[in-house]
XYZ file of N, CA and C in Angstrom:
720
model
N -2.134 -5.660 -46.058
C -0.761 -5.208 -45.860
C -0.038 -6.177 -44.925
N 1.176 -6.548 -45.302
C 1.907 -7.504 -44.469
C 2.778 -6.816 -43.424
N 3.091 -5.513 -43.650
C 4.015 -4.846 -42.727
C 3.329 -3.871 -41.775
N 2.025 -3.604 -41.968
C 1.270 -2.730 -41.073
C -0.128 -3.292 -40.881
N -0.709 -2.999 -39.720
C -2.083 -3.420 -39.498
C -3.001 -2.577 -40.375
N -3.963 -3.240 -41.033
C -4.919 -2.539 -41.888
C -6.291 -2.700 -41.260
N -6.756 -1.641 -40.582
C -8.011 -1.742 -39.846
C -9.151 -0.986 -40.514
N -8.817 -0.095 -41.463
C -9.868 0.710 -42.082
C -9.869 0.501 -43.590
N -11.036 0.687 -44.231
C -11.073 0.581 -45.701
C -10.227 1.688 -46.329
N -9.824 1.490 -47.575
C -9.068 2.518 -48.294
C -9.781 2.790 -49.614
N -9.910 4.066 -49.974
C -10.595 4.432 -51.215
C -9.728 4.076 -52.424
N -10.387 3.716 -53.518
C -9.611 3.363 -54.716
C -8.814 4.558 -55.225
N -9.299 5.786 -54.964
C -8.574 6.975 -55.440
C -7.230 7.144 -54.740
N -7.037 6.460 -53.582
C -5.755 6.535 -52.866
C -4.729 5.575 -53.447
N -5.162 4.676 -54.308
C -4.268 3.647 -54.847
C -3.712 4.007 -56.223
N -4.106 5.161 -56.744
C -3.728 5.491 -58.118
C -3.025 6.842 -58.183
N -2.434 7.153 -59.333
C -1.722 8.421 -59.519
C -2.722 9.560 -59.681
N -2.226 10.801 -59.533
C -3.098 11.972 -59.694
C -3.665 12.045 -61.107
N -2.849 11.661 -62.094
C -3.310 11.698 -63.487
C -4.463 10.715 -63.700
N -4.318 9.496 -63.129
C -5.392 8.507 -63.244
C -6.643 8.986 -62.520
N -6.444 9.683 -61.385
C -7.600 10.174 -60.609
C -8.379 11.202 -61.416
N -7.679 12.083 -62.138
C -8.358 13.069 -62.982
C -9.190 12.376 -64.044
N -8.595 11.329 -64.666
C -9.336 10.593 -65.696
C -10.547 9.895 -65.086
N -10.369 9.368 -63.879
C -11.447 8.651 -63.208
C -12.583 9.598 -62.814
N -12.222 10.816 -62.373
C -13.244 11.811 -62.023
C -14.062 12.208 -63.248
N -13.363 12.277 -64.395
C -14.062 12.650 -65.633
C -14.942 11.513 -66.152
N -14.539 10.268 -65.871
C -15.298 9.093 -66.335
C -15.520 8.131 -65.169
N -16.464 8.464 -64.257
C -16.677 7.624 -63.066
C -17.097 6.200 -63.400
N -17.608 6.001 -64.613
C -18.007 4.636 -64.996
C -16.797 3.745 -65.261
N -15.602 4.357 -65.335
C -14.381 3.591 -65.616
C -13.454 3.573 -64.395
N -13.997 3.430 -63.219
C -13.166 3.384 -62.012
C -12.230 2.178 -62.093
N -10.935 2.446 -61.931
C -9.918 1.422 -62.153
C -10.106 0.215 -61.254
N -10.547 0.447 -59.995
C -10.683 -0.657 -59.053
C -12.146 -1.036 -58.804
N -13.022 -0.728 -59.754
C -14.403 -1.217 -59.637
C -14.398 -2.724 -59.870
N -15.419 -3.413 -59.374
C -15.502 -4.870 -59.538
C -15.442 -5.246 -61.023
N -16.200 -4.503 -61.843
C -16.257 -4.807 -63.283
C -14.894 -4.609 -63.950
N -14.197 -3.520 -63.567
C -12.908 -3.228 -64.192
C -11.854 -4.251 -63.771
N -11.904 -4.687 -62.505
C -10.963 -5.714 -62.038
C -11.206 -7.017 -62.779
N -12.481 -7.395 -62.960
C -12.805 -8.627 -63.694
C -12.321 -8.531 -65.138
N -12.530 -7.359 -65.769
C -12.104 -7.182 -67.161
C -10.588 -7.295 -67.264
N -9.881 -6.670 -66.286
C -8.419 -6.691 -66.324
C -7.880 -8.097 -66.086
N -8.507 -8.836 -65.162
C -8.068 -10.206 -64.878
C -8.228 -11.089 -66.110
N -9.339 -10.871 -66.804
C -9.574 -11.664 -68.023
C -8.510 -11.351 -69.074
N -8.178 -10.065 -69.217
C -7.156 -9.658 -70.184
C -5.793 -10.232 -69.791
N -5.473 -10.167 -68.491
C -4.191 -10.712 -68.018
C -4.104 -12.213 -68.275
N -5.249 -12.898 -68.092
C -5.281 -14.337 -68.291
C -4.970 -14.725 -69.723
N -5.267 -13.821 -70.647
C -4.998 -14.093 -72.064
C -3.546 -13.787 -72.438
N -2.857 -13.055 -71.579
C -1.466 -12.699 -71.855
C -0.625 -13.115 -70.647
N -0.166 -14.340 -70.640
C 0.526 -14.907 -69.470
C 1.863 -14.220 -69.184
N 2.391 -13.472 -70.156
C 3.706 -12.867 -69.945
C 3.674 -11.735 -68.924
N 2.477 -11.168 -68.624
C 2.442 -10.065 -67.665
C 1.760 -10.452 -66.358
N 1.491 -11.747 -66.161
C 0.903 -12.195 -64.897
C 2.019 -12.656 -63.968
N 2.129 -12.057 -62.801
C 3.178 -12.390 -61.845
C 2.612 -13.253 -60.729
N 3.405 -14.237 -60.299
C 2.991 -15.075 -59.183
C 3.122 -14.347 -57.860
N 2.471 -14.858 -56.826
C 2.483 -14.213 -55.510
C 3.908 -14.085 -54.969
N 4.709 -15.140 -55.115
C 6.076 -15.106 -54.579
C 6.917 -14.062 -55.312
N 6.680 -13.917 -56.621
C 7.443 -12.942 -57.406
C 7.069 -11.514 -57.020
N 5.770 -11.272 -56.825
C 5.317 -9.946 -56.402
C 5.933 -9.604 -55.054
N 5.924 -10.572 -54.130
C 6.471 -10.342 -52.790
C 7.975 -10.068 -52.858
N 8.663 -10.807 -53.733
C 10.106 -10.624 -53.897
C 10.414 -9.210 -54.399
N 9.633 -8.748 -55.391
C 9.832 -7.401 -55.923
C 9.519 -6.344 -54.858
N 8.489 -6.603 -54.050
C 8.118 -5.683 -52.972
C 9.265 -5.571 -51.955
N 9.833 -6.711 -51.553
C 10.943 -6.698 -50.590
C 12.145 -5.934 -51.151
N 12.390 -6.138 -52.445
C 13.503 -5.460 -53.111
C 13.287 -3.941 -53.095
N 12.043 -3.533 -53.358
C 11.700 -2.109 -53.356
C 11.877 -1.504 -51.959
N 11.391 -2.217 -50.929
C 11.495 -1.711 -49.566
C 12.959 -1.605 -49.130
N 13.779 -2.568 -49.567
C 15.216 -2.532 -49.252
C 15.849 -1.303 -49.885
N 15.453 -1.007 -51.134
C 15.999 0.157 -51.835
C 15.601 1.433 -51.111
N 14.345 1.534 -50.655
C 13.892 2.711 -49.913
C 14.755 2.949 -48.677
N 15.065 1.856 -47.946
C 15.836 1.996 -46.712
C 17.285 2.400 -46.988
N 17.815 1.935 -48.136
C 19.215 2.220 -48.454
C 19.389 3.578 -49.148
N 18.295 4.142 -49.655
C 18.373 5.403 -50.387
C 17.496 6.450 -49.707
N 17.968 6.904 -48.565
C 17.216 7.880 -47.783
C 17.545 9.269 -48.322
N 16.643 9.780 -49.173
C 16.960 10.957 -49.980
C 16.692 12.306 -49.352
N 16.203 12.374 -48.096
C 15.956 13.665 -47.454
C 16.732 13.724 -46.147
N 17.470 14.805 -45.947
C 18.240 14.978 -44.716
C 17.778 16.254 -44.028
N 17.470 16.162 -42.728
C 17.022 17.341 -41.983
C 17.580 17.316 -40.570
N 18.084 18.461 -40.117
C 18.561 18.587 -38.744
C 17.373 18.876 -37.832
N 17.241 18.082 -36.767
C 16.178 18.263 -35.772
C 16.818 18.764 -34.483
N 16.270 19.821 -33.936
C 16.848 20.435 -32.739
C 16.291 19.788 -31.467
N 17.050 19.836 -30.354
C 16.647 19.136 -29.123
C 15.238 19.470 -28.634
N 14.794 20.747 -28.794
C 13.479 21.136 -28.286
C 12.341 20.487 -29.068
N 12.649 19.919 -30.244
C 11.605 19.264 -31.045
C 11.391 17.809 -30.637
N 12.259 17.298 -29.767
C 12.196 15.886 -29.381
C 11.458 15.729 -28.057
N 10.408 14.917 -28.058
C 9.617 14.706 -26.837
C 10.316 13.767 -25.870
N 10.903 12.675 -26.401
C 11.602 11.727 -25.534
C 12.627 10.952 -26.342
N 13.622 10.390 -25.627
C 14.687 9.613 -26.277
C 14.848 8.276 -25.570
N 15.179 7.256 -26.341
C 15.556 5.949 -25.802
C 16.865 5.571 -26.496
N 17.543 4.528 -26.049
C 18.802 4.151 -26.711
C 18.643 3.827 -28.196
N 17.442 3.409 -28.617
C 17.290 2.981 -30.012
C 16.312 3.831 -30.821
N 15.803 4.960 -30.264
C 14.825 5.755 -31.011
C 14.606 7.114 -30.359
N 13.938 7.999 -31.107
C 13.439 9.253 -30.536
C 11.954 9.351 -30.872
N 11.233 10.137 -30.073
C 9.827 10.425 -30.373
C 9.694 11.927 -30.609
N 9.014 12.293 -31.703
C 8.801 13.708 -32.001
C 7.304 13.991 -32.069
N 6.923 15.206 -31.660
C 5.517 15.615 -31.694
C 5.136 15.993 -33.111
N 3.970 15.542 -33.563
C 3.461 15.915 -34.889
C 1.964 16.166 -34.810
N 1.473 16.957 -35.754
C 0.036 17.159 -35.908
C -0.360 16.589 -37.257
N -1.268 15.611 -37.241
C -1.753 14.992 -38.479
C -3.193 15.456 -38.682
N -3.351 16.532 -39.442
C -4.673 17.126 -39.580
C -5.095 17.725 -38.251
N -6.255 17.299 -37.729
C -6.739 17.804 -36.438
C -6.237 16.954 -35.276
N -5.489 15.889 -35.586
C -5.009 14.990 -34.526
C -3.605 15.375 -34.080
N -3.367 15.279 -32.768
C -2.047 15.554 -32.218
C -1.498 14.289 -31.582
N -0.196 14.059 -31.785
C 0.392 12.845 -31.223
C 1.884 12.797 -31.441
N 2.445 11.599 -31.403
C 3.891 11.434 -31.551
C 4.213 10.368 -32.590
N 5.425 10.471 -33.109
C 5.939 9.484 -34.056
C 7.269 8.975 -33.523
N 7.447 7.671 -33.537
C 8.701 7.064 -33.090
C 9.599 6.855 -34.302
N 10.833 7.379 -34.238
C 11.791 7.242 -35.341
C 12.991 6.451 -34.833
N 13.249 5.280 -35.431
C 14.319 4.398 -34.969
C 15.695 4.981 -35.268
N 16.680 4.520 -34.512
C 18.046 5.053 -34.621
C 18.676 4.799 -35.985
N 18.149 3.812 -36.737
C 18.703 3.546 -38.074
C 18.479 4.726 -39.016
N 17.539 5.623 -38.678
C 17.255 6.791 -39.517
C 17.919 8.056 -38.978
N 18.760 7.931 -37.936
C 19.246 9.113 -37.214
C 20.768 9.115 -37.094
N 21.368 10.302 -37.250
C 22.772 10.542 -36.902
C 22.806 11.640 -35.852
N 23.669 11.491 -34.831
C 23.825 12.531 -33.808
C 24.870 13.512 -34.304
N 24.493 14.807 -34.358
C 25.409 15.851 -34.815
C 25.466 16.919 -33.731
N 26.487 16.843 -32.878
C 26.570 17.768 -31.751
C 25.379 17.583 -30.833
N 24.671 18.693 -30.540
C 23.475 18.623 -29.698
C 22.240 18.238 -30.514
N 22.351 18.301 -31.829
C 21.196 18.051 -32.694
C 21.169 16.610 -33.208
N 20.052 16.259 -33.816
C 19.906 14.966 -34.478
C 19.649 15.217 -35.958
N 20.249 14.395 -36.811
C 20.048 14.526 -38.251
C 19.221 13.332 -38.742
N 18.034 13.631 -39.273
C 17.160 12.572 -39.793
C 17.513 12.284 -41.245
N 17.485 11.005 -41.619
C 17.683 10.591 -43.007
C 16.470 9.747 -43.401
N 15.557 10.354 -44.159
C 14.315 9.678 -44.546
C 14.142 9.778 -46.054
N 13.091 9.134 -46.564
C 12.644 9.438 -47.912
C 11.151 9.745 -47.860
N 10.614 10.221 -48.964
C 9.203 10.630 -48.982
C 8.274 9.541 -48.487
N 8.618 8.289 -48.773
C 7.678 7.200 -48.502
C 8.083 6.315 -47.327
N 9.051 6.778 -46.526
C 9.320 6.075 -45.269
C 8.023 6.098 -44.457
N 7.696 4.976 -43.810
C 6.426 4.895 -43.069
C 6.687 4.793 -41.568
N 5.934 5.594 -40.804
C 6.091 5.616 -39.359
C 4.724 5.566 -38.687
N 4.675 4.901 -37.545
C 3.420 4.824 -36.801
C 3.174 6.125 -36.044
N 1.968 6.652 -36.196
C 1.546 7.857 -35.481
C 0.647 7.438 -34.319
N 1.016 7.867 -33.092
C 0.242 7.526 -31.900
C -0.500 8.765 -31.415
N -1.807 8.657 -31.354
C -2.638 9.786 -30.937
C -2.405 10.088 -29.461
N -2.281 11.379 -29.138
C -1.932 11.784 -27.775
C -2.994 11.335 -26.768
N -4.288 11.518 -27.090
C -5.342 11.192 -26.126
C -5.564 9.689 -25.988
N -5.146 8.945 -27.001
C -5.408 7.504 -26.990
C -4.223 6.775 -27.610
N -3.302 6.289 -26.784
C -2.083 5.631 -27.274
C -2.366 4.303 -27.962
N -3.585 3.768 -27.771
C -3.945 2.529 -28.453
C -4.311 2.790 -29.912
N -4.589 4.070 -30.229
C -4.925 4.429 -31.611
C -3.642 4.713 -32.378
N -3.498 4.117 -33.531
C -2.319 4.425 -34.351
C -2.703 4.425 -35.818
N -1.980 5.220 -36.589
C -2.132 5.219 -38.041
C -0.740 5.428 -38.631
N -0.660 5.602 -39.935
C 0.646 5.697 -40.602
C 0.871 7.108 -41.139
N 2.070 7.661 -40.886
C 2.479 8.924 -41.493
C 3.686 8.664 -42.390
N 3.755 9.383 -43.501
C 4.885 9.242 -44.427
C 6.019 10.187 -44.043
N 7.222 9.833 -44.468
C 8.401 10.630 -44.163
C 8.255 12.080 -44.594
N 7.648 12.322 -45.776
C 7.529 13.699 -46.279
C 6.636 14.549 -45.375
N 5.626 13.929 -44.738
C 4.745 14.669 -43.830
C 5.497 15.071 -42.562
N 6.308 14.154 -42.054
C 7.070 14.413 -40.830
C 8.140 15.484 -41.091
N 8.883 15.322 -42.196
C 9.916 16.288 -42.561
C 9.302 17.668 -42.769
N 8.157 17.718 -43.446
C 7.494 18.991 -43.731
C 7.185 19.763 -42.464
N 6.651 19.078 -41.458
C 6.293 19.759 -40.211
C 7.527 20.177 -39.414
N 8.489 19.263 -39.264
C 9.684 19.564 -38.463
C 10.496 20.711 -39.066
N 10.603 20.740 -40.408
C 11.384 21.802 -41.060
C 10.672 23.149 -40.954
N 9.335 23.114 -40.969
C 8.574 24.358 -40.815
C 8.776 24.941 -39.417
N 8.865 24.045 -38.413
C 9.035 24.482 -37.023
C 10.399 25.120 -36.790
N 11.467 24.464 -37.289
C 12.814 24.984 -36.977
C 13.426 25.824 -38.109
N 12.641 26.018 -39.186
C 13.033 26.884 -40.313
C 14.327 26.423 -40.986
N 14.605 25.143 -40.913
C 15.746 24.573 -41.640
C 15.227 23.962 -42.938
N 15.976 24.136 -44.006
C 15.548 23.600 -45.301
C 16.069 22.177 -45.455
N 15.193 21.202 -45.741
C 15.667 19.822 -45.925
C 16.592 19.732 -47.140
N 17.649 18.939 -47.018
C 18.531 18.663 -48.160
C 17.994 17.416 -48.852
N 17.753 17.522 -50.152
C 17.132 16.409 -50.887
C 18.053 15.910 -51.990
N 18.036 14.595 -52.210
C 18.754 14.023 -53.350
C 17.986 14.376 -54.622
N 18.654 14.242 -55.742
C 18.044 14.596 -57.017
C 16.842 13.720 -57.326
N 15.654 14.329 -57.384
C 14.416 13.600 -57.655
C 14.477 12.891 -59.010
N 15.044 13.603 -59.999
C 15.089 13.035 -61.344
C 15.868 11.731 -61.394
N 17.012 11.673 -60.677
C 17.818 10.456 -60.692
C 17.103 9.307 -59.992
N 16.396 9.617 -58.901
C 15.608 8.573 -58.231
C 14.558 8.016 -59.173
N 13.925 8.900 -59.941
C 12.883 8.449 -60.863
C 13.481 7.581 -61.974
N 14.638 8.006 -62.492
C 15.294 7.215 -63.548
C 15.614 5.812 -63.027
N 16.073 5.715 -61.764
C 16.347 4.403 -61.153
C 15.086 3.547 -61.158
N 13.974 4.138 -60.725
C 12.702 3.396 -60.688
C 12.287 2.956 -62.080
N 12.513 3.831 -63.069
C 12.121 3.521 -64.444
C 12.907 2.325 -64.977
N 14.214 2.287 -64.705
C 15.030 1.160 -65.154
C 14.583 -0.142 -64.485
N 14.241 -0.058 -63.178
C 13.758 -1.245 -62.472
C 12.482 -1.771 -63.124
N 11.569 -0.845 -63.441
C 10.304 -1.245 -64.068
C 10.542 -1.834 -65.457
N 11.465 -1.204 -66.217
C 11.780 -1.699 -67.564
C 12.373 -3.100 -67.498
N 13.275 -3.331 -66.549
C 13.892 -4.650 -66.399
C 12.874 -5.715 -66.027
N 11.923 -5.341 -65.152
C 10.886 -6.290 -64.746
C 10.040 -6.697 -65.948
N 9.643 -5.711 -66.772
C 8.851 -6.022 -67.965
C 9.672 -6.858 -68.952
N 10.943 -6.502 -69.076
C 11.811 -7.201 -70.016
C 11.930 -8.684 -69.669
N 12.002 -8.994 -68.353
C 12.117 -10.395 -67.934
C 10.869 -11.201 -68.300
N 9.794 -10.503 -68.605
C 8.559 -11.192 -68.987
C 8.236 -10.987 -70.464
N 9.268 -10.712 -71.232
C 9.118 -10.660 -72.679
C 8.459 -9.406 -73.206
N 8.392 -8.342 -72.405
C 7.778 -7.100 -72.868
C 8.882 -6.075 -73.038
N 9.148 -5.657 -74.260
C 10.225 -4.698 -74.495
C 9.864 -3.825 -75.691
N 10.784 -2.928 -76.069
C 10.574 -2.073 -77.231
C 9.327 -1.214 -77.105
N 8.551 -1.154 -78.205
C 7.356 -0.313 -78.246
C 6.343 -0.726 -77.194
N 6.231 -2.039 -76.940
C 5.262 -2.525 -75.956
C 5.628 -2.006 -74.560
N 6.922 -2.004 -74.260
C 7.385 -1.496 -72.968
C 7.081 -0.006 -72.850
N 7.274 0.729 -73.946
C 7.028 2.175 -73.912
C 5.549 2.474 -73.663
N 4.652 1.614 -74.178
C 3.218 1.813 -73.920
C 2.936 1.785 -72.426
N 3.648 0.908 -71.712
C 3.437 0.776 -70.269
C 4.037 1.942 -69.495
N 5.226 2.438 -69.942
C 5.990 3.388 -69.134
C 6.130 4.776 -69.748
N 5.932 4.887 -71.063
C 6.232 6.143 -71.760
C 5.466 7.345 -71.261
N 4.148 7.195 -71.103
C 3.320 8.330 -70.689
C 3.715 8.808 -69.289
N 3.953 7.854 -68.390
C 4.341 8.215 -67.020
C 5.712 8.889 -67.017
N 6.624 8.389 -67.867
C 7.965 8.974 -67.948
C 7.897 10.440 -68.366
N 7.108 10.725 -69.419
C 6.989 12.100 -69.922
C 6.395 13.005 -68.849
N 5.345 12.524 -68.176
C 4.695 13.309 -67.116
C 5.683 13.625 -65.997
N 6.466 12.627 -65.590
C 7.414 12.831 -64.493
C 8.553 13.761 -64.884
N 9.026 13.670 -66.126
C 10.108 14.551 -66.552
C 9.624 16.004 -66.622
N 8.346 16.199 -66.979
C 7.777 17.553 -66.964
C 7.774 18.093 -65.533
N 7.449 17.217 -64.567
C 7.453 17.624 -63.157
C 8.861 18.010 -62.718
N 9.865 17.249 -63.176
C 11.257 17.538 -62.823
C 11.663 18.911 -63.362
N 11.287 19.194 -64.619
C 11.618 20.489 -65.220
C 10.997 21.636 -64.428
N 9.734 21.487 -64.038
C 9.050 22.527 -63.263
C 9.709 22.713 -61.901
N 10.090 21.581 -61.278
C 10.743 21.643 -59.964
C 12.082 22.367 -60.060
N 12.843 22.114 -61.128
C 14.144 22.767 -61.299
C 13.977 24.274 -61.518
N 12.946 24.647 -62.286
C 12.680 26.079 -62.501
C 12.350 26.762 -61.176
N 11.504 26.112 -60.379
C 11.119 26.661 -59.078
C 12.337 26.775 -58.160
N 13.204 25.760 -58.199
C 14.408 25.766 -57.364
C 15.335 26.923 -57.755
N 15.490 27.162 -59.057
C 16.314 28.281 -59.526
C 15.804 29.611 -58.972
N 14.467 29.778 -58.984
C 13.875 31.018 -58.464
C 14.151 31.168 -56.971
N 14.034 30.057 -56.230
C 14.271 30.102 -54.778
C 15.731 30.434 -54.471
N 16.659 29.886 -55.281
C 18.085 30.177 -55.071
C 18.375 31.661 -55.324
N 17.771 32.234 -56.370
C 17.968 33.657 -56.664
C 17.431 34.533 -55.525
N 16.235 34.172 -55.036
C 15.624 34.931 -53.937
C 16.486 34.869 -52.682
N 16.962 33.643 -52.364
C 17.781 33.464 -51.155
C 19.129 34.157 -51.297
N 19.686 34.183 -52.510
C 20.960 34.873 -52.763
C 20.825 36.359 -52.468
N 19.682 36.935 -52.858
C 19.423 38.351 -52.581
C 19.343 38.597 -51.075
N 18.694 37.680 -50.340
C 18.587 37.841 -48.885
C 19.979 37.825 -48.241
N 20.815 36.872 -48.690
C 22.159 36.740 -48.117
C 23.011 37.973 -48.448
N 22.819 38.514 -49.653
C 23.601 39.670 -50.098
C 23.488 40.835 -49.107
N 22.278 41.016 -48.564
C 22.052 42.137 -47.652
C 22.104 41.728 -46.171
N 22.373 40.443 -45.919
C 22.488 39.965 -44.530
C 23.630 38.961 -44.426
N 24.830 39.374 -44.820
C 25.949 38.440 -44.908
C 26.426 37.930 -43.558
N 25.996 38.573 -42.472
C 26.392 38.097 -41.151
C 25.389 37.133 -40.544
N 24.367 36.763 -41.298
C 23.319 35.876 -40.774
C 23.639 34.423 -41.144
N 24.126 33.609 -40.204
C 24.533 32.227 -40.535
C 23.364 31.346 -40.975
N 22.158 31.629 -40.456
C 21.004 30.799 -40.828
C 20.648 30.982 -42.304
N 20.669 32.252 -42.776
C 20.377 32.506 -44.198
C 21.417 31.866 -45.098
N 22.694 31.928 -44.672
C 23.779 31.333 -45.474
C 23.610 29.818 -45.539
N 23.254 29.200 -44.403
C 23.054 27.747 -44.369
C 21.890 27.340 -45.264
N 20.809 28.135 -45.256
C 19.656 27.842 -46.103
C 20.019 27.910 -47.596
N 20.863 28.875 -47.941
C 21.309 28.986 -49.334
C 22.121 27.753 -49.728
N 23.022 27.306 -48.850
C 23.820 26.104 -49.127
C 22.926 24.892 -49.353
N 21.885 24.777 -48.507
C 20.970 23.631 -48.624
C 20.260 23.656 -49.976
N 19.813 24.848 -50.396
C 19.129 24.962 -51.685
C 20.065 24.620 -52.844
N 21.323 25.095 -52.725
C 22.285 24.794 -53.803
C 22.577 23.308 -53.885
């Protein structure tokens, strides 16, 4: 990793999608990142030069992706003053629990807006932050934005406002299609690379929308019988 220190090994199951992991569990002899499978894939890539990318091109695409992540912060959450451990002119530190470990995460001011007495975080699921263990400040690991948002929202009972997941996915799909197209892969061949993942993701979007509809109906009922409760009304607005 060029942007974070990598001190521990990582399992191959952490590098792949859940669907690939299920297939891998069913057929352990076909582990995607086994030495044999990597050699087989390299040989196949060598025979088809149109899908082999140079190091500089991979790095360029990576930088482009990271820039997009920073510019498209799809989750917004209000953080209350009691949730903040310390403040500096350019960052805040918030307490988090990562499994059995307790510590703090530093969030730079580029991800924060001041709203009255509160702070409004603007992150995305894959924003990366260093986690510092409370007992040992020299120990650090990485936490994702979704983990931090999940804990903070549970503490203050505020519902995170999220951008449309489906539109973010469509953006990623077009980027992937354009990348393949620049290397002469289009039409049916392009669909072989992206079609299965597209269908799987759209099914997830449909399920998420159904779940959201149910939550809105439930929250509407709560507000109906508690119309003087500003917190319930705010939660309904966030869901809508």
